[in-house]
């Protein structure tokens, strides 16, 4: 499956800080749970990538 492939799969995403000073993305889909921990700097880089992708998606909708 690629980035442009649609899916009927539903997932829940939670984002928050951990007790160890990391930022956790926690993805739950059916019986699968995927915790992904990042340093604050890595999390900011990911946030920048999400913002850039959102801007690119907006430009495609016009």
PDB file of C-alpha atoms in Angstrom, residues 13-61:
ATOM      1  CA  UNK A  13      -4.123   8.421  16.615  1.00  0.00           C
ATOM      2  CA  UNK A  14      -3.095   9.840  19.976  1.00  0.00           C
ATOM      3  CA  UNK A  15      -0.235  12.309  20.431  1.00  0.00           C
ATOM      4  CA  UNK A  16       1.289  13.387  23.726  1.00  0.00           C
ATOM      5  CA  UNK A  17       4.370  13.664  25.917  1.00  0.00           C
ATOM      6  CA  UNK A  18       5.806  10.714  27.810  1.00  0.00           C
ATOM      7  CA  UNK A  19       7.174  10.666  31.347  1.00  0.00           C
ATOM      8  CA  UNK A  20      10.666  10.410  29.833  1.00  0.00           C
ATOM      9  CA  UNK A  21      10.438  13.676  27.870  1.00  0.00           C
ATOM     10  CA  UNK A  22       9.669  12.071  24.535  1.00  0.00           C
ATOM     11  CA  UNK A  23       6.754  12.782  22.219  1.00  0.00           C
ATOM     12  CA  UNK A  24       4.679   9.686  21.517  1.00  0.00           C
ATOM     13  CA  UNK A  25       2.514   9.011  18.499  1.00  0.00           C
ATOM     14  CA  UNK A  26       0.276   6.102  19.450  1.00  0.00           C
ATOM     15  CA  UNK A  27      -1.602   4.440  16.618  1.00  0.00           C
ATOM     16  CA  UNK A  28      -4.292   1.852  17.270  1.00  0.00           C
ATOM     17  CA  UNK A  29      -5.906  -0.074  14.425  1.00  0.00           C
ATOM     18  CA  UNK A  30      -7.979  -3.102  15.312  1.00  0.00           C
ATOM     19  CA  UNK A  31      -5.794  -5.445  17.332  1.00  0.00           C
ATOM     20  CA  UNK A  32      -2.582  -3.569  16.488  1.00  0.00           C
ATOM     21  CA  UNK A  33      -0.999  -0.884  18.648  1.00  0.00           C
ATOM     22  CA  UNK A  34       2.026   1.065  17.428  1.00  0.00           C
ATOM     23  CA  UNK A  35       3.728   3.397  19.917  1.00  0.00           C
ATOM     24  CA  UNK A  36       6.352   5.616  18.267  1.00  0.00           C
ATOM     25  CA  UNK A  37       8.548   7.812  20.480  1.00  0.00           C
ATOM     26  CA  UNK A  38      10.492  10.839  19.244  1.00  0.00           C
ATOM     27  CA  UNK A  39      12.696  13.478  20.789  1.00  0.00           C
ATOM     28  CA  UNK A  40      11.118  16.935  20.911  1.00  0.00           C
ATOM     29  CA  UNK A  41      13.387  18.020  18.024  1.00  0.00           C
ATOM     30  CA  UNK A  42      12.323  15.035  15.923  1.00  0.00           C
ATOM     31  CA  UNK A  43       8.678  15.751  16.747  1.00  0.00           C
ATOM     32  CA  UNK A  44       9.083  19.342  15.554  1.00  0.00           C
ATOM     33  CA  UNK A  45      10.600  18.090  12.287  1.00  0.00           C
ATOM     34  CA  UNK A  46       7.629  15.755  11.834  1.00  0.00           C
ATOM     35  CA  UNK A  47       5.239  18.626  12.565  1.00  0.00           C
ATOM     36  CA  UNK A  48       6.977  20.725   9.886  1.00  0.00           C
ATOM     37  CA  UNK A  49       6.614  17.874   7.389  1.00  0.00           C
ATOM     38  CA  UNK A  50       2.908  17.567   8.223  1.00  0.00           C
ATOM     39  CA  UNK A  51       2.431  21.309   7.736  1.00  0.00           C
ATOM     40  CA  UNK A  52       4.253  21.196   4.380  1.00  0.00           C
ATOM     41  CA  UNK A  53       2.107  18.242   3.261  1.00  0.00           C
ATOM     42  CA  UNK A  54      -1.062  20.090   4.302  1.00  0.00           C
ATOM     43  CA  UNK A  55      -0.007  23.127   2.267  1.00  0.00           C
ATOM     44  CA  UNK A  56       0.776  20.929  -0.756  1.00  0.00           C
ATOM     45  CA  UNK A  57      -2.602  19.190  -0.415  1.00  0.00           C
ATOM     46  CA  UNK A  58      -4.367  22.582  -0.299  1.00  0.00           C
ATOM     47  CA  UNK A  59      -2.689  23.634  -3.538  1.00  0.00           C
ATOM     48  CA  UNK A  60      -4.000  20.488  -5.254  1.00  0.00           C
ATOM     49  CA  UNK A  61      -7.598  21.267  -4.258  1.00  0.00           C
TER      50      UNK A  61
END
